[in-house]
Amino acid sequence: MVVYFLPKANIGAASQVASRVGFDAFIPSMRLGPEHTISEILEDAMAGYVYLTQQRKVPPRKVILLGFSSGGRHCAEHAAAMCLRICSPRDPGGRCD
């Protein structure tokens, strides 16, 4: 399992949580607000996820998103964006399998 922390400012918390549960930690380099838009921040979060799942070959089911404060918001937006990418618009149940 890999705990994917957002944003990088949480490096201390990331290493503590990951070591306590025996997982690896991944903390992407991300642009942060207010200097950057939420779209740019989400783009960086998605790039980190793609790196983990496609280049490092970590199965998506083994990635745990975690963030504190504004990082929690970024995690929620990132998860929603991933769900929208994999959900069929024709699926009336709106499930993300």
Coordinates of C-alpha atoms in Angstrom, one line a residue, residues 6-63:
L6 CA -1.4 16.0 -0.4
P7 CA 0.3 18.5 -0.2
K8 CA 4.0 18.4 0.4
A9 CA 3.8 20.6 3.5
N10 CA 2.7 17.5 5.4
I11 CA 6.0 15.6 5.0
G12 CA 6.4 15.1 8.8
A13 CA 2.9 13.8 9.2
A14 CA 3.3 11.6 6.1
S15 CA 6.3 9.8 7.3
Q16 CA 4.7 9.3 10.8
V17 CA 1.5 7.8 9.4
A18 CA 3.1 5.7 6.8
S19 CA 5.7 4.2 9.2
R20 CA 3.0 3.4 11.8
V21 CA 0.9 1.4 9.4
G22 CA 3.9 -0.1 7.5
F23 CA 3.1 1.5 4.1
D24 CA 5.2 3.6 1.8
A25 CA 4.5 7.3 1.6
F26 CA 4.3 9.3 -1.7
I27 CA 4.3 13.1 -1.4
P28 CA 4.1 14.8 -4.8
S29 CA 5.5 18.2 -5.7
M30 CA 2.5 20.4 -6.1
R31 CA 1.7 24.0 -6.8
L32 CA -0.2 25.5 -3.9
G33 CA -2.8 28.3 -3.5
P34 CA -3.4 31.1 -3.4
E35 CA -0.8 31.6 -6.1
H36 CA -2.3 28.8 -8.2
T37 CA -5.8 27.9 -9.2
I38 CA -7.5 24.8 -7.9
S39 CA -7.4 23.4 -11.5
E40 CA -3.6 23.7 -11.5
I41 CA -3.4 22.0 -8.1
L42 CA -5.7 19.2 -9.1
E43 CA -3.6 18.8 -12.3
D44 CA -0.5 18.2 -10.2
A45 CA -2.4 15.8 -7.9
M46 CA -3.5 13.8 -10.9
A47 CA 0.0 13.8 -12.4
G48 CA 1.3 12.3 -9.1
Y49 CA -1.4 9.6 -9.2
V50 CA -0.7 8.8 -12.8
Y51 CA 3.0 8.5 -11.9
L52 CA 2.3 6.1 -9.1
T53 CA -0.2 3.9 -11.0
Q54 CA 1.4 3.9 -14.5
Q55 CA 5.1 4.4 -14.1
R56 CA 5.6 2.8 -10.7
K57 CA 2.9 0.2 -11.4
V58 CA 1.1 0.6 -8.0
P59 CA -2.4 -0.8 -8.4
P60 CA -5.0 1.9 -7.9
R61 CA -6.7 -0.2 -5.1
K62 CA -3.4 0.1 -3.2
V63 CA -3.3 3.9 -3.2

